[in-house]
Tab-separated table of C-alpha atoms in Angstrom:
chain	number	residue	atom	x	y	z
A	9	UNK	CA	-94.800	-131.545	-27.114
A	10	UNK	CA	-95.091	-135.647	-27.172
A	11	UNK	CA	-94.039	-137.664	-30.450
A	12	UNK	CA	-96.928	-139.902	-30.774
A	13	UNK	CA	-95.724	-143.392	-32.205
A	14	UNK	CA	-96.042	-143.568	-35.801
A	15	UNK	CA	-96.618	-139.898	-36.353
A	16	UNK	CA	-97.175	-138.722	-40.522
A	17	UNK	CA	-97.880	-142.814	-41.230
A	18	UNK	CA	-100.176	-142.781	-38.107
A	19	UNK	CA	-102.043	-139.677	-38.787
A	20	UNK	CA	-102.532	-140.554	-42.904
A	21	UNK	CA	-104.108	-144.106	-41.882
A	22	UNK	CA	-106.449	-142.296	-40.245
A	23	UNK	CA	-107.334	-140.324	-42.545
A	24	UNK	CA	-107.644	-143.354	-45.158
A	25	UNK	CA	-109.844	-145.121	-42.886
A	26	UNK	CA	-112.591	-141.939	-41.873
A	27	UNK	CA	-112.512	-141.490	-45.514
A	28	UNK	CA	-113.169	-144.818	-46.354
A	29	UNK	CA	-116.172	-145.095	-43.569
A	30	UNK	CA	-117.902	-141.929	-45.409
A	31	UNK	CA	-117.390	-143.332	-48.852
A	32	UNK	CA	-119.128	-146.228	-47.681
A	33	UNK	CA	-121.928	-144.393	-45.734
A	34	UNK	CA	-123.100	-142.090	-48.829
A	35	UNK	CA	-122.846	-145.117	-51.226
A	36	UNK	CA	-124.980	-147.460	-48.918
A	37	UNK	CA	-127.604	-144.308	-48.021
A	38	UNK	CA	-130.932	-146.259	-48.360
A	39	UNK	CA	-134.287	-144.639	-48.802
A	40	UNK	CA	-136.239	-145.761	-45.843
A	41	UNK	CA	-139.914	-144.082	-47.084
A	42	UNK	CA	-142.513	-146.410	-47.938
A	43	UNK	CA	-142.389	-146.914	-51.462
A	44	UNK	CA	-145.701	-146.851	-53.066
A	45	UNK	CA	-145.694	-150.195	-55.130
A	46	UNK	CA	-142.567	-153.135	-54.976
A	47	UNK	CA	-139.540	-152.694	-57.055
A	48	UNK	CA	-141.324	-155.124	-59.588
A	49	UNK	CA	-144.766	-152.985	-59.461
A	50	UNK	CA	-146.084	-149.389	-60.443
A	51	UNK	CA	-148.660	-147.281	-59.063
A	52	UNK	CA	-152.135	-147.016	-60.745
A	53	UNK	CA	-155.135	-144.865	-59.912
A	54	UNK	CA	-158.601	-145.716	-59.678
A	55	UNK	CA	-160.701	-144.404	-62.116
A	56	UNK	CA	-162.805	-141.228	-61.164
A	57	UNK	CA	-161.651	-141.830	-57.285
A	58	UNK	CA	-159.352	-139.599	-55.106
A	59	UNK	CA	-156.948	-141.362	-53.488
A	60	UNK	CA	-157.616	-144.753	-54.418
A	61	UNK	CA	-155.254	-146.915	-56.434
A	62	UNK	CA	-153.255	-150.264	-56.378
A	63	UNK	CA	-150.148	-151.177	-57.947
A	64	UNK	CA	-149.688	-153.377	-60.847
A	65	UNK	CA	-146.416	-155.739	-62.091
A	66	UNK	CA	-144.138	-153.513	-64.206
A	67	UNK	CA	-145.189	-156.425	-67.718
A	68	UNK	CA	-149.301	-155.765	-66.912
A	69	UNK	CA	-151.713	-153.333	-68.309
A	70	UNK	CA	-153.576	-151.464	-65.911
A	71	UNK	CA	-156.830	-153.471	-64.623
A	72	UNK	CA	-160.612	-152.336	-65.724
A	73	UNK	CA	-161.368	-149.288	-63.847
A	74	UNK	CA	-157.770	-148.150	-63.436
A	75	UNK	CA	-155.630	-146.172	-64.868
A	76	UNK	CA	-151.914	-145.004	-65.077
A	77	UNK	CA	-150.626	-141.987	-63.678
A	78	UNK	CA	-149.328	-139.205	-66.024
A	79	UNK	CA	-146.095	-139.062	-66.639
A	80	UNK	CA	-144.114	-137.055	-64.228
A	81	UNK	CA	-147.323	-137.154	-62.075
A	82	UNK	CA	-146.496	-140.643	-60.378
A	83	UNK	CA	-146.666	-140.869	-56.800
A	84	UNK	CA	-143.503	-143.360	-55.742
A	85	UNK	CA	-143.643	-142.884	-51.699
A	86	UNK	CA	-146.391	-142.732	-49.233
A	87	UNK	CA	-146.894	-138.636	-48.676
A	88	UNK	CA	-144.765	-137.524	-51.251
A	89	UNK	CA	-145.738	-135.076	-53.730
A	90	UNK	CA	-147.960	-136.632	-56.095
A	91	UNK	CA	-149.229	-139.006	-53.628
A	92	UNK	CA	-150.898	-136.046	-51.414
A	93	UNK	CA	-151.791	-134.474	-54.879
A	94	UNK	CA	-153.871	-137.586	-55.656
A	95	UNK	CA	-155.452	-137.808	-52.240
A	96	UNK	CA	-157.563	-134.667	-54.179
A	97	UNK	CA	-157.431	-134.990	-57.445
A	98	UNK	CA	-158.641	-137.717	-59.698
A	99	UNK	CA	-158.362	-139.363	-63.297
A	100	UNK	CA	-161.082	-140.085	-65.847
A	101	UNK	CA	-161.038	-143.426	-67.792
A	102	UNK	CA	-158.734	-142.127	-70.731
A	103	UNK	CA	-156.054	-140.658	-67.840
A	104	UNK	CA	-157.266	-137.039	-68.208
A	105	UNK	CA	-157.498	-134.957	-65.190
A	106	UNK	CA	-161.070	-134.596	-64.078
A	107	UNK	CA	-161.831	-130.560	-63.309
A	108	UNK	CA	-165.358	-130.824	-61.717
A	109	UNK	CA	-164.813	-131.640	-58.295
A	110	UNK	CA	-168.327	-133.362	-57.822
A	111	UNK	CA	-167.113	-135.743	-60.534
A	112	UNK	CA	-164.191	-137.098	-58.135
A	113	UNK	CA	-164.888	-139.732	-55.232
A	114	UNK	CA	-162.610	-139.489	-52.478
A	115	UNK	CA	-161.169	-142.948	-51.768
């Protein structure tokens, strides 16, 4: 069999380094969904309507005819959970889910 130069040193640098690279990988993952509002926004609904909303800056109360989502209930990337929930489902002006289905607009 062939010494390779360096051998044990050789063979632990490596090591240091691929571990290094997949430290660095997993810490640096980014989330590259669409995000529903900006970092500086959240996601309201439009009152009464199915699928319609806008977002709003994080300091604001929630425009006339909007509302916000209920907690744990808030849609933060296009197609995720609560965002294809919403697409059928729809709030009424005091955030209460709204039961009759010819009471929601789809938006």
């Amino acid at each position: 069999m062939k010494k390779v130069a360096g051998g044990p040193v050789r063979t632990l640098a490596l090591l240091l380094a691929g571990s290094a690279v997949a430290a660095l990988t997993a810490a640096c993952s980014v989330d590259l969904r669409d995000a529903i509002c900006g970092s500086d926004e959240y996601p309201v609904a439009a009152v009464g309507s199915a699928g319609g909303g806008s977002c709003v800056p994080d300091k604001e109360q929630p425009p006339k005819g909007s509302v916000r989502y209920p907690e744990g209930k808030v849609p933060q990337h296009v197609d995720d959970k609560w965002d294809k929930y919403w697409q059928d489902h729809a709030l009424d002006a005091n955030g209460r889910l709204i039961t009759d289905p010819d009471q929601v607009r789809k938006g």
